[in-house]
mmCIF file of C-alpha atoms in Angstrom:
data_model
loop_
_atom_site.group_PDB
_atom_site.id
_atom_site.type_symbol
_atom_site.label_atom_id
_atom_site.label_comp_id
_atom_site.label_asym_id
_atom_site.label_seq_id
_atom_site.Cartn_x
_atom_site.Cartn_y
_atom_site.Cartn_z
ATOM 1 C CA MET A 1011 0.087 -0.084 0.342
ATOM 2 C CA LYS A 1012 1.411 3.092 -1.077
ATOM 3 C CA LYS A 1013 2.587 5.325 2.486
ATOM 4 C CA GLY A 1014 0.003 8.576 1.191
ATOM 5 C CA LEU A 1015 -3.300 5.950 0.357
ATOM 6 C CA ILE A 1016 -4.401 5.584 4.142
ATOM 7 C CA GLY A 1017 -4.612 9.601 4.418
ATOM 8 C CA CYS A 1018 -6.717 10.121 1.080
ATOM 9 C CA LEU A 1019 -8.873 7.054 2.232
ATOM 10 C CA VAL A 1020 -9.148 8.228 5.728
ATOM 11 C CA VAL A 1021 -10.665 11.919 3.734
ATOM 12 C CA GLY A 1022 -12.959 9.645 1.682
ATOM 13 C CA LEU A 1023 -13.975 8.191 4.669
ATOM 14 C CA LEU A 1024 -15.407 11.575 5.755
ATOM 15 C CA LEU A 1025 -16.343 12.828 3.211
ATOM 16 C CA LEU A 1026 -19.127 10.020 2.840
ATOM 17 C CA ILE A 1027 -20.074 10.143 6.105
ATOM 18 C CA VAL A 1028 -21.099 14.048 6.459
ATOM 19 C CA GLY A 1029 -22.726 13.524 3.191
ATOM 20 C CA GLY A 1030 -24.467 10.393 4.917
ATOM 21 C CA GLY A 1031 -23.748 6.885 3.631
ATOM 22 C CA LEU A 1032 -21.123 4.487 4.716
ATOM 23 C CA ALA A 1033 -20.369 0.492 6.246
ATOM 24 C CA PHE A 1034 -18.185 1.559 9.078
ATOM 25 C CA TRP A 1035 -16.318 -2.003 7.999
ATOM 26 C CA PHE A 1036 -14.048 -0.406 5.804
ATOM 27 C CA VAL A 1037 -12.158 1.837 8.317
ATOM 28 C CA ALA A 1038 -10.794 -1.775 9.154
ATOM 29 C CA ARG A 1039 -8.836 -2.244 5.473
ATOM 30 C CA PRO A 1040 -6.393 0.351 5.960
ATOM 31 C CA VAL A 1041 -6.074 -0.160 9.938
ATOM 32 C CA MET A 1042 -4.972 -3.673 9.806
ATOM 33 C CA SER A 1043 -2.376 -2.631 6.816
ATOM 34 C CA SER A 1044 -0.279 -1.179 9.216
ATOM 35 C CA ALA A 1045 -0.445 -2.661 12.902
ATOM 36 C CA SER A 1046 1.867 -1.228 14.377
ATOM 37 C CA ALA A 1047 0.544 2.324 13.589
ATOM 38 C CA GLY A 1048 -2.831 0.995 14.045
ATOM 39 C CA MET A 1049 -3.028 -0.045 17.220
ATOM 40 C CA ASP A 1050 -4.227 3.165 18.712
ATOM 41 C CA SER A 1051 -7.079 3.033 15.989
ATOM 42 C CA MET A 1052 -7.774 -0.635 16.652
ATOM 43 C CA LYS A 1053 -8.461 -0.326 20.419
ATOM 44 C CA GLU A 1054 -11.026 3.081 19.690
ATOM 45 C CA LEU A 1055 -13.019 0.003 17.852
ATOM 46 C CA ALA A 1056 -12.458 -2.211 20.549
ATOM 47 C CA LYS A 1057 -14.254 0.070 22.654
ATOM 48 C CA ILE A 1058 -17.185 0.390 20.010
ATOM 49 C CA GLY A 1059 -17.799 -3.407 19.990
ATOM 50 C CA GLN A 1060 -17.438 -3.598 23.954
ATOM 51 C CA ALA A 1061 -20.167 -1.048 23.902
ATOM 52 C CA ASP A 1062 -22.988 -3.091 22.277
ATOM 53 C CA VAL A 1063 -22.770 -5.235 25.392
ATOM 54 C CA GLU A 1064 -23.422 -2.228 27.750
ATOM 55 C CA PRO A 1065 -26.837 -2.157 27.884
ATOM 56 C CA LYS A 1066 -29.257 -3.297 30.968
ATOM 57 C CA ASN A 1067 -31.538 -5.479 29.566
ATOM 58 C CA THR A 1068 -30.379 -8.154 27.216
ATOM 59 C CA SER A 1069 -33.180 -9.787 26.251
ATOM 60 C CA GLU A 1070 -33.952 -11.785 23.456
ATOM 61 C CA PHE A 1071 -36.093 -10.239 20.542
ATOM 62 C CA THR A 1072 -38.685 -11.576 18.585
ATOM 63 C CA PRO A 1073 -40.057 -9.380 15.311
ATOM 64 C CA PRO A 1074 -43.098 -9.490 14.290
ATOM 65 C CA ALA A 1075 -44.636 -11.485 11.660
ATOM 66 C CA ASP A 1076 -45.934 -8.620 9.035
ATOM 67 C CA GLY A 1077 -42.190 -6.090 10.425
ATOM 68 C CA SER A 1078 -45.059 -3.791 11.666
ATOM 69 C CA LEU A 1079 -43.539 -1.076 13.920
ATOM 70 C CA THR A 1080 -45.363 0.496 17.021
ATOM 71 C CA ALA A 1081 -45.290 4.219 17.416
ATOM 72 C CA ALA A 1082 -43.843 3.304 20.719
ATOM 73 C CA GLN A 1083 -40.344 2.170 18.815
ATOM 74 C CA VAL A 1084 -40.213 4.547 16.578
ATOM 75 C CA ALA A 1085 -40.464 6.869 18.762
ATOM 76 C CA MET A 1086 -37.332 5.505 21.075
ATOM 77 C CA PHE A 1087 -35.584 4.770 18.000
ATOM 78 C CA ILE A 1088 -36.006 8.787 17.298
ATOM 79 C CA GLY A 1089 -34.872 9.478 20.835
ATOM 80 C CA VAL A 1090 -31.962 7.897 20.006
ATOM 81 C CA GLN A 1091 -31.306 9.629 17.309
ATOM 82 C CA GLU A 1092 -31.497 12.593 18.030
ATOM 83 C CA ALA A 1093 -29.141 12.072 21.455
ATOM 84 C CA VAL A 1094 -26.724 10.904 19.167
ATOM 85 C CA GLN A 1095 -26.718 14.037 16.597
ATOM 86 C CA ALA A 1096 -26.698 16.022 19.811
ATOM 87 C CA GLN A 1097 -23.196 14.873 20.626
ATOM 88 C CA LEU A 1098 -21.549 14.297 16.951
ATOM 89 C CA GLU A 1099 -22.951 17.747 15.515
ATOM 90 C CA GLY A 1100 -20.964 19.252 13.941
ATOM 91 C CA LYS A 1101 -18.058 16.996 14.730
ATOM 92 C CA PHE A 1102 -17.116 15.138 11.902
ATOM 93 C CA GLU A 1103 -17.306 17.916 9.438
ATOM 94 C CA ALA A 1104 -14.531 19.347 11.616
ATOM 95 C CA LEU A 1105 -12.681 16.374 11.359
ATOM 96 C CA LYS A 1106 -13.477 16.165 6.991
ATOM 97 C CA ALA A 1107 -12.142 19.735 7.237
ATOM 98 C CA LYS A 1108 -9.049 18.939 9.147
ATOM 99 C CA GLY A 1109 -8.021 15.858 6.872
ATOM 100 C CA GLU A 1110 -8.861 18.590 3.841
ATOM 101 C CA ALA A 1111 -6.772 20.710 4.993
ATOM 102 C CA MET A 1112 -3.853 18.008 5.569
ATOM 103 C CA GLU A 1113 -4.698 17.009 2.292
ATOM 104 C CA ALA A 1114 -3.973 20.215 1.210
ATOM 105 C CA LYS A 1115 -1.131 20.881 2.530
ATOM 106 C CA ALA A 1116 1.085 17.783 1.820
ATOM 107 C CA LYS A 1117 -0.246 18.475 -2.484
ATOM 108 C CA GLY A 1118 1.245 22.033 -1.620
ATOM 109 C CA ASP A 1119 4.419 20.592 -0.538
ATOM 110 C CA GLY A 1120 4.689 18.105 -3.808
ATOM 111 C CA LYS A 1121 3.925 15.158 -1.223
ATOM 112 C CA GLU A 1122 0.841 12.555 -0.257
ATOM 113 C CA VAL A 1123 -0.705 12.248 3.456
ATOM 114 C CA GLY A 1124 1.507 10.442 5.632
ATOM 115 C CA MET A 1125 0.619 7.838 7.294
ATOM 116 C CA THR A 1126 0.968 8.660 10.735
ATOM 117 C CA ASP A 1127 -0.869 11.028 10.024
ATOM 118 C CA GLY A 1128 -3.418 9.517 8.343
ATOM 119 C CA MET A 1129 -3.938 7.044 11.314
ATOM 120 C CA ALA A 1130 -4.441 10.261 13.189
ATOM 121 C CA LEU A 1131 -7.360 10.279 11.665
ATOM 122 C CA ILE A 1132 -8.494 7.534 11.860
ATOM 123 C CA SER A 1133 -8.563 7.102 15.544
ATOM 124 C CA GLU A 1134 -9.828 10.787 16.246
ATOM 125 C CA MET A 1135 -12.848 9.981 13.880
ATOM 126 C CA THR A 1136 -13.548 5.546 15.845
ATOM 127 C CA ALA A 1137 -13.511 8.285 19.030
ATOM 128 C CA LEU A 1138 -15.915 10.066 18.118
ATOM 129 C CA VAL A 1139 -18.111 6.710 17.136
ATOM 130 C CA ALA A 1140 -17.124 5.985 20.288
ATOM 131 C CA GLN A 1141 -19.112 9.261 21.809
ATOM 132 C CA GLY A 1142 -21.713 8.054 19.889
ATOM 133 C CA LYS A 1143 -22.259 4.454 20.787
ATOM 134 C CA LYS A 1144 -21.908 5.393 24.564
ATOM 135 C CA VAL A 1145 -24.426 7.891 24.147
ATOM 136 C CA GLN A 1146 -27.002 5.729 22.419
ATOM 137 C CA VAL A 1147 -26.688 2.642 25.201
ATOM 138 C CA GLU A 1148 -27.369 5.065 27.715
ATOM 139 C CA THR A 1149 -30.374 6.180 26.377
ATOM 140 C CA LEU A 1150 -31.192 3.307 25.314
ATOM 141 C CA ASN A 1151 -31.240 2.463 29.309
ATOM 142 C CA ARG A 1152 -33.778 4.929 29.409
ATOM 143 C CA TYR A 1153 -35.932 3.365 27.591
ATOM 144 C CA ASN A 1154 -35.572 0.223 27.711
ATOM 145 C CA THR A 1155 -34.649 -1.140 24.968
ATOM 146 C CA SER A 1156 -32.050 -3.901 23.474
ATOM 147 C CA MET A 1157 -29.713 -3.649 21.362
ATOM 148 C CA ALA A 1158 -31.397 -6.473 19.462
ATOM 149 C CA GLU A 1159 -34.537 -4.564 19.358
ATOM 150 C CA TYR A 1160 -33.269 -1.807 18.373
ATOM 151 C CA ASP A 1161 -30.817 -2.954 15.310
ATOM 152 C CA TRP A 1162 -34.252 -4.177 14.485
ATOM 153 C CA VAL A 1163 -36.011 -1.209 14.530
ATOM 154 C CA ARG A 1164 -33.419 0.395 12.915
ATOM 155 C CA GLY A 1165 -33.685 -1.380 9.583
ATOM 156 C CA GLN A 1166 -37.501 -1.039 9.356
ATOM 157 C CA VAL A 1167 -37.038 2.605 9.946
ATOM 158 C CA TYR A 1168 -34.599 2.707 7.064
ATOM 159 C CA SER A 1169 -36.220 0.497 4.827
ATOM 160 C CA ALA A 1170 -39.271 3.065 4.827
ATOM 161 C CA LEU A 1171 -37.434 6.527 4.727
ATOM 162 C CA PRO A 1172 -36.977 6.070 0.752
ATOM 163 C CA PHE A 1173 -40.855 6.203 0.703
ATOM 164 C CA ALA A 1174 -41.313 8.543 3.505
ATOM 165 C CA SER A 1175 -40.389 11.960 1.697
ATOM 166 C CA SER A 1176 -43.597 11.100 -0.400
ATOM 167 C CA GLU A 1177 -47.277 11.786 0.471
ATOM 168 C CA SER A 1178 -47.990 8.586 -0.008
ATOM 169 C CA VAL A 1179 -46.605 5.253 -1.816
ATOM 170 C CA PRO A 1180 -47.147 4.320 -5.576
ATOM 171 C CA GLU A 1181 -49.385 2.101 -6.339
ATOM 172 C CA GLN A 1182 -47.764 -0.614 -7.886
ATOM 173 C CA LEU A 1183 -45.503 -0.820 -5.204
ATOM 174 C CA LYS A 1184 -47.568 -1.056 -2.505
ATOM 175 C CA ASN A 1185 -47.256 -4.499 -1.903
ATOM 176 C CA GLN A 1186 -44.255 -4.619 -1.012
ATOM 177 C CA VAL A 1187 -43.856 -1.456 1.489
ATOM 178 C CA ASN A 1188 -44.819 -1.774 5.289
ATOM 179 C CA GLU A 1189 -47.422 1.164 4.403
ATOM 180 C CA ASN A 1190 -47.694 1.495 8.627
ATOM 181 C CA ASN A 1191 -43.761 1.616 8.747
ATOM 182 C CA VAL A 1192 -44.096 4.560 5.663
ATOM 183 C CA ASN A 1193 -46.546 6.855 7.977
ATOM 184 C CA LEU A 1194 -45.241 6.461 11.661
ATOM 185 C CA VAL A 1195 -41.307 6.968 9.808
ATOM 186 C CA ARG A 1196 -42.949 9.914 7.390
ATOM 187 C CA PRO A 1197 -42.970 12.677 10.085
ATOM 188 C CA HIS A 1198 -39.326 12.085 11.476
ATOM 189 C CA ALA A 1199 -37.852 11.896 7.436
ATOM 190 C CA GLU A 1200 -35.598 14.589 6.845
ATOM 191 C CA MET A 1201 -34.146 14.044 10.641
ATOM 192 C CA LEU A 1202 -33.780 10.573 9.735
ATOM 193 C CA THR A 1203 -31.954 11.155 6.391
ATOM 194 C CA LYS A 1204 -29.766 13.872 8.321
ATOM 195 C CA GLY A 1205 -28.222 11.158 10.502
ATOM 196 C CA MET A 1206 -28.107 8.618 7.939
ATOM 197 C CA GLY A 1207 -24.580 8.460 8.018
ATOM 198 C CA SER A 1208 -23.910 8.012 11.580
ATOM 199 C CA THR A 1209 -26.461 5.213 11.479
ATOM 200 C CA MET A 1210 -24.524 3.945 9.207
ATOM 201 C CA LEU A 1211 -21.746 3.551 11.606
ATOM 202 C CA GLY A 1212 -23.998 1.633 14.401
ATOM 203 C CA LEU A 1213 -25.336 4.087 16.463
#
């Protein structure tokens, strides 16, 4: 791997996060390519994983056969998302700006972003996700909701979201879409779209 590739990947990754969508596991690729340089980042990633076992409610969750959300579940999900967004507001954008400035300076010097700087950005980024994860778990505990249920609700909410921006589901898709879920999600479509990046990180 070229020395500057990690820096480029980090900047691109931040662009995707701020833009509203990615799978967080892509971060692991550059981290694992350099074990010694990535130790701090791996420690932060470990914190993120550990947060998953912290909810007080650890009961199993059996989804309803028809896949329908309840108003209480949507309210819970919105409550968690609002708390996470309040914690992370502006922080990914600031880190993105930092990465872009770092990349611009390196190019101005006729160089590429070095591995050390790139890994430092990854460490900061994973630390932010760890902060969000902590808030997520704390909020789930207030709602007495298990992570298993939350994960299912998140999947149903974001399956409904593409159809929630319009007033009704197109006639030809009504047999393929859970209209109950769409109707429950519709009032929150703008906020959910804004927070899609953090949600795709598992938050």
